[in-house]
Short mmCIF file of C-alpha atoms and ligand atoms in Angstrom, two decimals:
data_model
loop_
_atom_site.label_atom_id
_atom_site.label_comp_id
_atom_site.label_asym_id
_atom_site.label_seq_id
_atom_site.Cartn_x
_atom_site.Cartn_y
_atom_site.Cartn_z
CA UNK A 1 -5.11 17.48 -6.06
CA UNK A 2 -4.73 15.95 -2.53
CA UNK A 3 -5.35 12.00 -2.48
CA UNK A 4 -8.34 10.80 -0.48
CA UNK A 5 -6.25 7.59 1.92
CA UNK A 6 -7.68 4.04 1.81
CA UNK A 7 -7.16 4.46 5.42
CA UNK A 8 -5.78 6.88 8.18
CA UNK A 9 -6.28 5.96 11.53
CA UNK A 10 -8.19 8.47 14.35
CA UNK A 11 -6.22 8.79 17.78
CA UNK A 12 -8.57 11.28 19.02
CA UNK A 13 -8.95 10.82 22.88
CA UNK A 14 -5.83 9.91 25.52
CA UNK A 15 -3.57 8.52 23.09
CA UNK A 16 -0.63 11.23 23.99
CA UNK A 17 -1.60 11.23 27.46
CA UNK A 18 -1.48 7.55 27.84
CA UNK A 19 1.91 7.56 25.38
CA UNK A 20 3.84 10.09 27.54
CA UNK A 21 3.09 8.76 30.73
CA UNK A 22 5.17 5.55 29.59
CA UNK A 23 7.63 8.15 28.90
CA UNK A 24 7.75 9.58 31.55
CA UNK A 25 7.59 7.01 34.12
CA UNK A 26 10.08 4.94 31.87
CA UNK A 27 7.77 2.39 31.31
CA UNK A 28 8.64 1.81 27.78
CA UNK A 29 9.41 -1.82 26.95
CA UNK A 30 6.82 -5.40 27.44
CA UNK A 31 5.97 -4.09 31.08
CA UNK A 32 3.90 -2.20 32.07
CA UNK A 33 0.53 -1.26 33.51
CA UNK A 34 -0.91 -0.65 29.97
CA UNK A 35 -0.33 -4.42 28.81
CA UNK A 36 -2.34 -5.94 31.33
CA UNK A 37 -4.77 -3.11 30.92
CA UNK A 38 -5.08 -3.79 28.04
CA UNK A 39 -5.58 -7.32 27.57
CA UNK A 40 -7.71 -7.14 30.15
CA UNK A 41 -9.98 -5.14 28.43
CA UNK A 42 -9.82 -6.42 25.52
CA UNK A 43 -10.68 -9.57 26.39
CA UNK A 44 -13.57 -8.43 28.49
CA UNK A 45 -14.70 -6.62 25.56
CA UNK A 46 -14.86 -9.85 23.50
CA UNK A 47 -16.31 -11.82 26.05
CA UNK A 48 -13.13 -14.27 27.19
CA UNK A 49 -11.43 -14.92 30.33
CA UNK A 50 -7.26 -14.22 29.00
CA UNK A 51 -5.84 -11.76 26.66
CA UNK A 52 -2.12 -12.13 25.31
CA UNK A 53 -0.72 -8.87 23.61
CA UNK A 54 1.57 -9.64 21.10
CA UNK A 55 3.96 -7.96 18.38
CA UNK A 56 1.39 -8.04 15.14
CA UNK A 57 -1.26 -10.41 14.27
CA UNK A 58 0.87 -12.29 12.06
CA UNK A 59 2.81 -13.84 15.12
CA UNK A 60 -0.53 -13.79 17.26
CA UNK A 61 -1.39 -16.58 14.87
CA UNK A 62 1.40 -18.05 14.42
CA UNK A 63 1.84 -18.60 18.40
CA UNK A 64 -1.92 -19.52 18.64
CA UNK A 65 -1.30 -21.96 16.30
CA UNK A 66 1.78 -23.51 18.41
CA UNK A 67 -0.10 -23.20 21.57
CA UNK A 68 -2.38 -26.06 20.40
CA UNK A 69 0.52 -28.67 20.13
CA UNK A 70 -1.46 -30.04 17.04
CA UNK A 71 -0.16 -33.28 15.58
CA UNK A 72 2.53 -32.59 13.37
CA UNK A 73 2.03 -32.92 9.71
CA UNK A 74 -2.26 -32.70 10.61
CA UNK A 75 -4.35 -30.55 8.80
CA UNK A 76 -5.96 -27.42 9.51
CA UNK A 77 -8.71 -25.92 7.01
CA UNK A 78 -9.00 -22.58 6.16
CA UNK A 79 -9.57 -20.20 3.11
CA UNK A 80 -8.09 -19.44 0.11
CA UNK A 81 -9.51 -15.91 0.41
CA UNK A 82 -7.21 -14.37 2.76
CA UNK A 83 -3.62 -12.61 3.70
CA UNK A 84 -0.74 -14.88 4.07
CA UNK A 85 -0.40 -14.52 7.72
CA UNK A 86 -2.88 -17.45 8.40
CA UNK A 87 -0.85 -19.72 5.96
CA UNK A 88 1.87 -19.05 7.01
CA UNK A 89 0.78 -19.57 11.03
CA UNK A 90 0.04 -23.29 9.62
CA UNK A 91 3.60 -24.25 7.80
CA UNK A 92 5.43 -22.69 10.07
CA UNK A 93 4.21 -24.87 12.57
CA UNK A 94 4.98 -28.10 10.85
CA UNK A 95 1.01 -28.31 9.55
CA UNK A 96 -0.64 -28.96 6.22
CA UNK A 97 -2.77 -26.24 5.07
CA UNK A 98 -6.05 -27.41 3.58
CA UNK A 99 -8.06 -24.78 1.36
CA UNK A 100 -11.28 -24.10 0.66
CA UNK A 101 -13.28 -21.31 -1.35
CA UNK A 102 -15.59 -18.43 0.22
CA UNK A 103 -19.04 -17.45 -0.40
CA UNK A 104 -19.76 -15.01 -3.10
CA UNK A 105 -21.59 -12.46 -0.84
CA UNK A 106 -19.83 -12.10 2.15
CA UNK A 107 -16.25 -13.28 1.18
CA UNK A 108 -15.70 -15.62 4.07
CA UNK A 109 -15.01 -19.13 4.13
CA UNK A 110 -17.72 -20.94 2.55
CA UNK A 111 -18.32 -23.78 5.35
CA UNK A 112 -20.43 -26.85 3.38
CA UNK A 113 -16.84 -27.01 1.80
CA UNK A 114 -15.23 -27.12 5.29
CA UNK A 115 -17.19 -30.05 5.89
CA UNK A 116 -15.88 -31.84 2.49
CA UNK A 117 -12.58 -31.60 3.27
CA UNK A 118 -12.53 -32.82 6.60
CA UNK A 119 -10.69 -35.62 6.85
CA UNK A 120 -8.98 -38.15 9.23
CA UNK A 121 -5.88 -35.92 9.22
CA UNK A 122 -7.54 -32.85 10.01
CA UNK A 123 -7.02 -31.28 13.37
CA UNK A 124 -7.85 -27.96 13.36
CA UNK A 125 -10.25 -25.12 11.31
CA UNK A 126 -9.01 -21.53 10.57
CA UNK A 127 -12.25 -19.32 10.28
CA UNK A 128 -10.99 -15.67 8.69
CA UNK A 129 -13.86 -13.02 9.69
CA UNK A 130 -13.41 -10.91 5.88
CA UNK A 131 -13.45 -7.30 5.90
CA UNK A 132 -15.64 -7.75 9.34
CA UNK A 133 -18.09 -9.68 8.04
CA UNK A 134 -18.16 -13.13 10.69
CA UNK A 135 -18.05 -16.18 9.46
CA UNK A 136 -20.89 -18.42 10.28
CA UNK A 137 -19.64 -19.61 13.18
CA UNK A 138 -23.20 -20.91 14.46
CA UNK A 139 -22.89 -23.63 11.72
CA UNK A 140 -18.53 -23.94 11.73
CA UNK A 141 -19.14 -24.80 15.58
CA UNK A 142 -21.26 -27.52 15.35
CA UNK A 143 -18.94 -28.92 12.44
CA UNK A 144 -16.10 -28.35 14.89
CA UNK A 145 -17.83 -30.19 17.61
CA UNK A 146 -19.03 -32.93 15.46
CA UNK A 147 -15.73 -33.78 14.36
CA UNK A 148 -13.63 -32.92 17.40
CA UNK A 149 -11.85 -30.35 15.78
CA UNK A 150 -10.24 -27.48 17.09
CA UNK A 151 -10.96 -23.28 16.27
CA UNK A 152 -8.09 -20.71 15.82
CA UNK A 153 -10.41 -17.57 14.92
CA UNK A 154 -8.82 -15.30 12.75
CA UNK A 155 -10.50 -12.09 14.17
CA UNK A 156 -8.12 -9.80 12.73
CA UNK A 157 -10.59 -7.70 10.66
CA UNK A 158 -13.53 -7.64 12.81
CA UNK A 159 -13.22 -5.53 16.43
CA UNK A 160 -16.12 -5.01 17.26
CA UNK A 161 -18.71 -7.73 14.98
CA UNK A 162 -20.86 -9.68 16.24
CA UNK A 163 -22.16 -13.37 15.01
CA UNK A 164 -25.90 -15.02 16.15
CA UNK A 165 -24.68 -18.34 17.98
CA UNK A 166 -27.30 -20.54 19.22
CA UNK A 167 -29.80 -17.69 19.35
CA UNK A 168 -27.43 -15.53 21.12
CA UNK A 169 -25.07 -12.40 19.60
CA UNK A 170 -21.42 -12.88 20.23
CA UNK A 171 -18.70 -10.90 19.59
CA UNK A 172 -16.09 -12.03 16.89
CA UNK A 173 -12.66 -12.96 18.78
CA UNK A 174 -15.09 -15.17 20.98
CA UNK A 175 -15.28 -18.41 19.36
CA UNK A 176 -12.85 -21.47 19.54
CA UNK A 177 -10.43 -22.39 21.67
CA UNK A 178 -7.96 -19.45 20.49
CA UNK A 179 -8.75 -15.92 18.56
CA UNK A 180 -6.66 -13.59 17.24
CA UNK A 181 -6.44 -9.82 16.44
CA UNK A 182 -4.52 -7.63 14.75
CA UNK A 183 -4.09 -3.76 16.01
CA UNK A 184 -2.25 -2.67 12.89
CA UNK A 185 -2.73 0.86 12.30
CA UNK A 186 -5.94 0.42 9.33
CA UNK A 187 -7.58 -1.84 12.18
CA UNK A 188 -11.40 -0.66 13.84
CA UNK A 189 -9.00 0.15 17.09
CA UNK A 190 -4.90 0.24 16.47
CA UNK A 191 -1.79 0.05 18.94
CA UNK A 192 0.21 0.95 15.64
CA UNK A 193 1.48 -2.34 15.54
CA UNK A 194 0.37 -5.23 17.74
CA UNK A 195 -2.13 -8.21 18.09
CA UNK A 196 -3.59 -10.15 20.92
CA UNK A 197 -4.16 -13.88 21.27
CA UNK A 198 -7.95 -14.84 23.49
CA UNK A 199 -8.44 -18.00 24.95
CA UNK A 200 -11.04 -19.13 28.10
CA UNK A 201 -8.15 -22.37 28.50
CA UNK A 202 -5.91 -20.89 31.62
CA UNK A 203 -3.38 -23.44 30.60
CA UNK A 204 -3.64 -22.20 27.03
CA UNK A 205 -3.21 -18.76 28.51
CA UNK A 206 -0.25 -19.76 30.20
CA UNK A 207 1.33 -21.68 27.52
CA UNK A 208 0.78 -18.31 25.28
CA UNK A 209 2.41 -16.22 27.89
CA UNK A 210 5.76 -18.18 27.84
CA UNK A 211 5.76 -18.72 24.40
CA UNK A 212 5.71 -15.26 23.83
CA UNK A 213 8.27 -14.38 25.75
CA UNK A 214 10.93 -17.21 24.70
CA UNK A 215 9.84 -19.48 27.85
CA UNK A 216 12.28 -18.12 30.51
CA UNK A 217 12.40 -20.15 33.24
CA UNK A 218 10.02 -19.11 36.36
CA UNK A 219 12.46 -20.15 38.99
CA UNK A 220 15.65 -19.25 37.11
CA UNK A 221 15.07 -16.96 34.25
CA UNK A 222 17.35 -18.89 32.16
CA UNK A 223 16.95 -22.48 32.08
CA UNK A 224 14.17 -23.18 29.48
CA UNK A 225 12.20 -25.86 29.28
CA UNK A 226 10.60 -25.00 26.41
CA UNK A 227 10.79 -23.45 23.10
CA UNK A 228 9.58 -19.91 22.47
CA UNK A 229 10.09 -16.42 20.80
CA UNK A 230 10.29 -12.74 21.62
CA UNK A 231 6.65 -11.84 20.02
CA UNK A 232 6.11 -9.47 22.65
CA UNK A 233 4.05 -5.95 22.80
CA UNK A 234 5.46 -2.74 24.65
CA UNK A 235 3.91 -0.59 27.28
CA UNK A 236 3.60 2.31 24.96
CA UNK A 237 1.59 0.12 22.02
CA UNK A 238 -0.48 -1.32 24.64
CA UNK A 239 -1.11 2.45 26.28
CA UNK A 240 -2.15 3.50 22.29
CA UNK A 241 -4.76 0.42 22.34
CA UNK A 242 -6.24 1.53 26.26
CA UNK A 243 -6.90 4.98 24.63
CA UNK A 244 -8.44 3.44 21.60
CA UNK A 245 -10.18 0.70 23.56
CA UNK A 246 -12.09 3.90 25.78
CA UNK A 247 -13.82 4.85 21.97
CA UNK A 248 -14.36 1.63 20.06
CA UNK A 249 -18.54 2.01 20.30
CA UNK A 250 -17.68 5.46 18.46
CA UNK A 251 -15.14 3.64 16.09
CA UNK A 252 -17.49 1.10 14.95
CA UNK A 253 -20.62 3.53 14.76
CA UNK A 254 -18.36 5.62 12.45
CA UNK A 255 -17.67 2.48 10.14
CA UNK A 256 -22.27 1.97 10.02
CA UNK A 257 -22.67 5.23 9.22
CA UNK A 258 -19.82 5.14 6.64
CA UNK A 259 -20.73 2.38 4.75
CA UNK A 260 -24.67 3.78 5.18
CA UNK A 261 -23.52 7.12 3.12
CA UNK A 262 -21.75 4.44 0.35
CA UNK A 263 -24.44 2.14 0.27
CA UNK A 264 -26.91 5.08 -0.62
CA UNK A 265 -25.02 6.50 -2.96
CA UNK A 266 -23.45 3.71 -4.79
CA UNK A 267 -26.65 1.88 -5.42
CA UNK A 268 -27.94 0.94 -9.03
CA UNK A 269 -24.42 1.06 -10.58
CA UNK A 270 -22.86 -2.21 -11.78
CA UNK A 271 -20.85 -2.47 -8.45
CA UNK A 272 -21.61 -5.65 -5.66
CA UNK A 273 -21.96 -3.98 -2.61
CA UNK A 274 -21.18 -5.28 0.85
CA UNK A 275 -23.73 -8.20 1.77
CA UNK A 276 -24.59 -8.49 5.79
CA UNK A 277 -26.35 -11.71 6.31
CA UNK A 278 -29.38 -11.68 8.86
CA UNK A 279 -27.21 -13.68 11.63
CA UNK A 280 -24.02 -11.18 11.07
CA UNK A 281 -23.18 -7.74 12.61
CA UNK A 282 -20.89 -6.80 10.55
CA UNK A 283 -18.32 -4.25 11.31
CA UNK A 284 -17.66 -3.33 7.78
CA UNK A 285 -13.99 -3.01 8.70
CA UNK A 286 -13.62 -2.24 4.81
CA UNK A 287 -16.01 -1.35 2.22
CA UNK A 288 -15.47 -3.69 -0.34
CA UNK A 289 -16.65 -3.84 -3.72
CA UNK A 290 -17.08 -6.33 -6.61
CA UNK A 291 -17.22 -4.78 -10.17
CA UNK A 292 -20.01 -7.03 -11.93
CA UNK A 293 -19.23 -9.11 -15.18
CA UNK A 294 -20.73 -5.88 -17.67
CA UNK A 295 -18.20 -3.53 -16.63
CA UNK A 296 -15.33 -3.98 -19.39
CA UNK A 297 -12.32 -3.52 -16.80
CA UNK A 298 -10.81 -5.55 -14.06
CA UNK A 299 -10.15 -4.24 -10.09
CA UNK A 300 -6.56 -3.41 -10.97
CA UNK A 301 -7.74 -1.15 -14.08
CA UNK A 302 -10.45 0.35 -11.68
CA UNK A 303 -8.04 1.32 -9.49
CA UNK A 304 -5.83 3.03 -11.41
CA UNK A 305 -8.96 5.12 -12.87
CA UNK A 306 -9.94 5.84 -9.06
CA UNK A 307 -6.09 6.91 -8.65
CA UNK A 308 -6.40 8.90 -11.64
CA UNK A 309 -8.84 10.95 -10.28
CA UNK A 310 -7.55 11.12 -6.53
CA UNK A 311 -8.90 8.29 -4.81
CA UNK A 312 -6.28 5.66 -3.41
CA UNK A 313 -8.19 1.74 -3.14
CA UNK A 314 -6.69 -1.46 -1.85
CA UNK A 315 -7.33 -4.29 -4.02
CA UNK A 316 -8.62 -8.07 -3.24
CA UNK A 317 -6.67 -11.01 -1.25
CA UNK A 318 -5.19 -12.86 -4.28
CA UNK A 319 -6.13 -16.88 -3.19
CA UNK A 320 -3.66 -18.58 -0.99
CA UNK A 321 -3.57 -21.48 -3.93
CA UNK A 322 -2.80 -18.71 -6.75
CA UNK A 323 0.30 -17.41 -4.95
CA UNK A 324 3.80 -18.55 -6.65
CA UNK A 325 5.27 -19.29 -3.18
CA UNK A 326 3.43 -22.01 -2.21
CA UNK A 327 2.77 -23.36 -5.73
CA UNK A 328 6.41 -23.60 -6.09
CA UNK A 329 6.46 -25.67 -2.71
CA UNK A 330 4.20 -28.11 -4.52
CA UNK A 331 1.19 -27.03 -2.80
CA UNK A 332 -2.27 -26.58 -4.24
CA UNK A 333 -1.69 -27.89 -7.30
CA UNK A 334 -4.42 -28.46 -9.98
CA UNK A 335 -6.57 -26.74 -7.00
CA UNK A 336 -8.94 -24.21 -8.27
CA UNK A 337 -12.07 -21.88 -6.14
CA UNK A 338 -13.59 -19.90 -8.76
CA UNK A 339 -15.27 -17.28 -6.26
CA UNK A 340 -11.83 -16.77 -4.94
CA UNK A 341 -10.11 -15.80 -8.22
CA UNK A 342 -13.24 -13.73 -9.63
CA UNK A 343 -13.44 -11.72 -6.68
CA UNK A 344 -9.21 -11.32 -6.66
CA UNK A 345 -9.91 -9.83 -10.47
CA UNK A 346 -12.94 -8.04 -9.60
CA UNK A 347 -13.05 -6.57 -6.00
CA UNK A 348 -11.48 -3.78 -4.20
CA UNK A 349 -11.98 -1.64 -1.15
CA UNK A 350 -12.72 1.98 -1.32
CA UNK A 351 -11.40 4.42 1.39
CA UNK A 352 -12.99 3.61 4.61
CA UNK A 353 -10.51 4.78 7.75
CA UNK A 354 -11.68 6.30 10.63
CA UNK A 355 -10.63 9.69 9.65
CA UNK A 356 -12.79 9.68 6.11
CA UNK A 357 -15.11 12.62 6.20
CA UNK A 358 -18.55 12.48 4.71
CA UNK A 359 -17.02 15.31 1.95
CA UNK A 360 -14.85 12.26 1.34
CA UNK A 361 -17.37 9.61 0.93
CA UNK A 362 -19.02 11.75 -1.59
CA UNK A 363 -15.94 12.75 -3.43
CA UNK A 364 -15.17 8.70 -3.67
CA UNK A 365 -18.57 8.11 -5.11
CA UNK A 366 -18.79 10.58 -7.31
CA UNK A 367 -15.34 9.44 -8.92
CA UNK A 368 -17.32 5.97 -9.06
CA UNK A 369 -20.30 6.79 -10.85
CA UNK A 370 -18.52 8.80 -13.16
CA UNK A 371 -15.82 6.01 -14.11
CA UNK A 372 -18.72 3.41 -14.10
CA UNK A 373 -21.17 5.24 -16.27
C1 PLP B 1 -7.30 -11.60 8.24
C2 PLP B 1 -5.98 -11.13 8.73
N1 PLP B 1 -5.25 -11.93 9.54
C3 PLP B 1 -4.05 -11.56 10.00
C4 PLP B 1 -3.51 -10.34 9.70
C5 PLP B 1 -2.12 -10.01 10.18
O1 PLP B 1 -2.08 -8.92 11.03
P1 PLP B 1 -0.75 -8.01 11.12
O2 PLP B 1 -0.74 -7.13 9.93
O3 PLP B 1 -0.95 -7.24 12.39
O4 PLP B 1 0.42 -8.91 11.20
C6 PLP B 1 -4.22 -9.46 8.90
C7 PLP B 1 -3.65 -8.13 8.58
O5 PLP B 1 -4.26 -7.20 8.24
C8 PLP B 1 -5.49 -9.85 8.39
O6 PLP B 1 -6.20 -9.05 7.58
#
């Protein structure tokens, strides 16, 4: 029995023709016509005036993060439910990380709890756009701009969604002073690895660019005047993501239509499907499930039936404030966001890469129904 992927990217238009003309004109390291293609694009695509291509998304928020010069030892907010890349974008730039929990429907950072924890230390807010569902960032704003507080978007699961701001649609990767992506290879459009920082702020933009690229000197390459590291993308990612970039209406069509097929077909059984909220356009980056309080197994048990019969899943973020690593640093303790740990115990994602055939789909729901009936 062949095992139906939790993901497997698509590279189906000028990927190898893109690829092999950095190879062949030699173009193979961070220059290159592709990068600035390609954050060109991108940005344009999202609606913002700079792009900065970067190694992964783990570093793009790590070095958005920096480019803010936030007050050392401030706060920034940000949730619970997510990967440790956004935590660790915080600490690692001398910052306190402030948690809060998400809302049961749509996984993302539950914002009336934003506003609770702001306090006089806080500097910054962290929104994570879950499985491509956007954060309501028409109500985050205002809280932003009420308080003073700056935005690092964590846009890293939603190419391609779109969030009703003040009556208008925007594009995730929009918002703030600073967004970030990830291209990672199970992303809506992939470089294999990379990421991309977007900012409007030209001196942001420029502070990004040296950053990146261990602030070598402009008038004599080395005398720094500034600290920085080698988070840098190559030509040849960058010529992947131009490729990708030419089919992303396609890419996030496919991802509708997907989660259409599931949503038919998994309805009535004891499963929480995904929840789009009237202001959202989501890009259902993963179809994620939540196993209701009747069914006598957890996620983890789930999955292994779903393995059992072919089917590979992914399960739920495990909460920032569960995770042994930063308990033992004396963080987050006696801190507890009950929506956060259900869904960790309950949730997974079923296959949902660009290359899963509607045979697929079926094949996944029939293995559902027939472990949840
Ligand atoms: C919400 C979120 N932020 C950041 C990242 C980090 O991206 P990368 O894997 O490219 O480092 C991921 C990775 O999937 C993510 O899901």
């Amino acid at each position: 029995m062949s095992l139906i992927p939790v993901n497997e990217p698509l590279l189906p238009g000028r990927e190898l023709e893109y690829v092999t003309d950095c190879i062949e004109t030699g173009w193979i390291s961070s220059a290159g016509k592709y990068i600035e293609r390609f954050e060109r694009e991108w940005a344009a695509y999202c609606g913002r005036k700079h792009g900065v291509a970067v190694a992964n998304g783990t570093v793009a928020l790590e070095l958005a993060v920096s480019a803010l010069n936030l007050p050392p030892g401030s706060e920034v907010i940000l949730p619970s439910f997510t990967i440790v890349s956004c935590i660790e974008a915080v600490l690692r730039n001398g910052l306190r990380p402030v948690l809060v929990d998400c809302d049961p429907r749509t996984y993302c950072m539950d914002i009336h709890q934003v506003e609770k924890k702001i306090s006089q230390k806080t500097s910054a807010i962290m929104p994570v756009h879950i499985y491509g569902h956007p954060v309501n960032m028409d109500g985050l704003l205002k809280i932003a701009q009420h308080h003073g507080l700056r935005i690092i978007e964590d846009a890293a699961e939603a190419h391609g969604a779109e969030c009703l701001v003040s009556g208008t649609w925007r594009r995730c990767g929009s918002f703030g002073e600073l967004s970030c992506f990830s291209f990672y290879a199970n992303k809506n459009i992939t470089t294999g690895e990379g990421g991309m920082v977007l900012t409007d702020d030209d001196e942001l933009a420029e502070r990004l660019r040296n950053r990146r690229n261990l602030c070598f000197g402009l008038k004599e390459r080395f005398h720094h005047e500034d600290r920085g590291w080698n988070y840098r993308m190559t030509n040849l990612q960058a010529a992947i993501g131009c490729a990708q970039l030419e089919n992303i209406a396609r890419f996030v069509e496919r991802k509708l239509e997907m989660a259409a097929q599931y949503n038919k077909r998994l309805s009535g059984l004891p499963l929480q499907l995904p929840y789009v909220e009237p202001w959202a356009k989501s890009s259902i980056w993963m179809y994620a499930v939540v196993l209701d309080e009747s069914v006598p197994f957890d996620a983890f048990e789930f999955a292994q039936k779903m393995l059992d019969m072919g089917v590979q899943t992914r399960p739920f973020f495990k909460g920032l404030h569960e995770q042994p690593v930063y308990r033992n640093m004396g963080l987050f303790e006696g801190e507890s966001f009950p929506i956060t740990e259900r869904i960790y115990r309950r949730g997974l994602y079923l296959p949902s890469g660009q290359a899963i055939t509607d045979e697929q789909i079926a094949y996944v729901c029939k293995a559902v129904q027939h472990i949840l009936i």
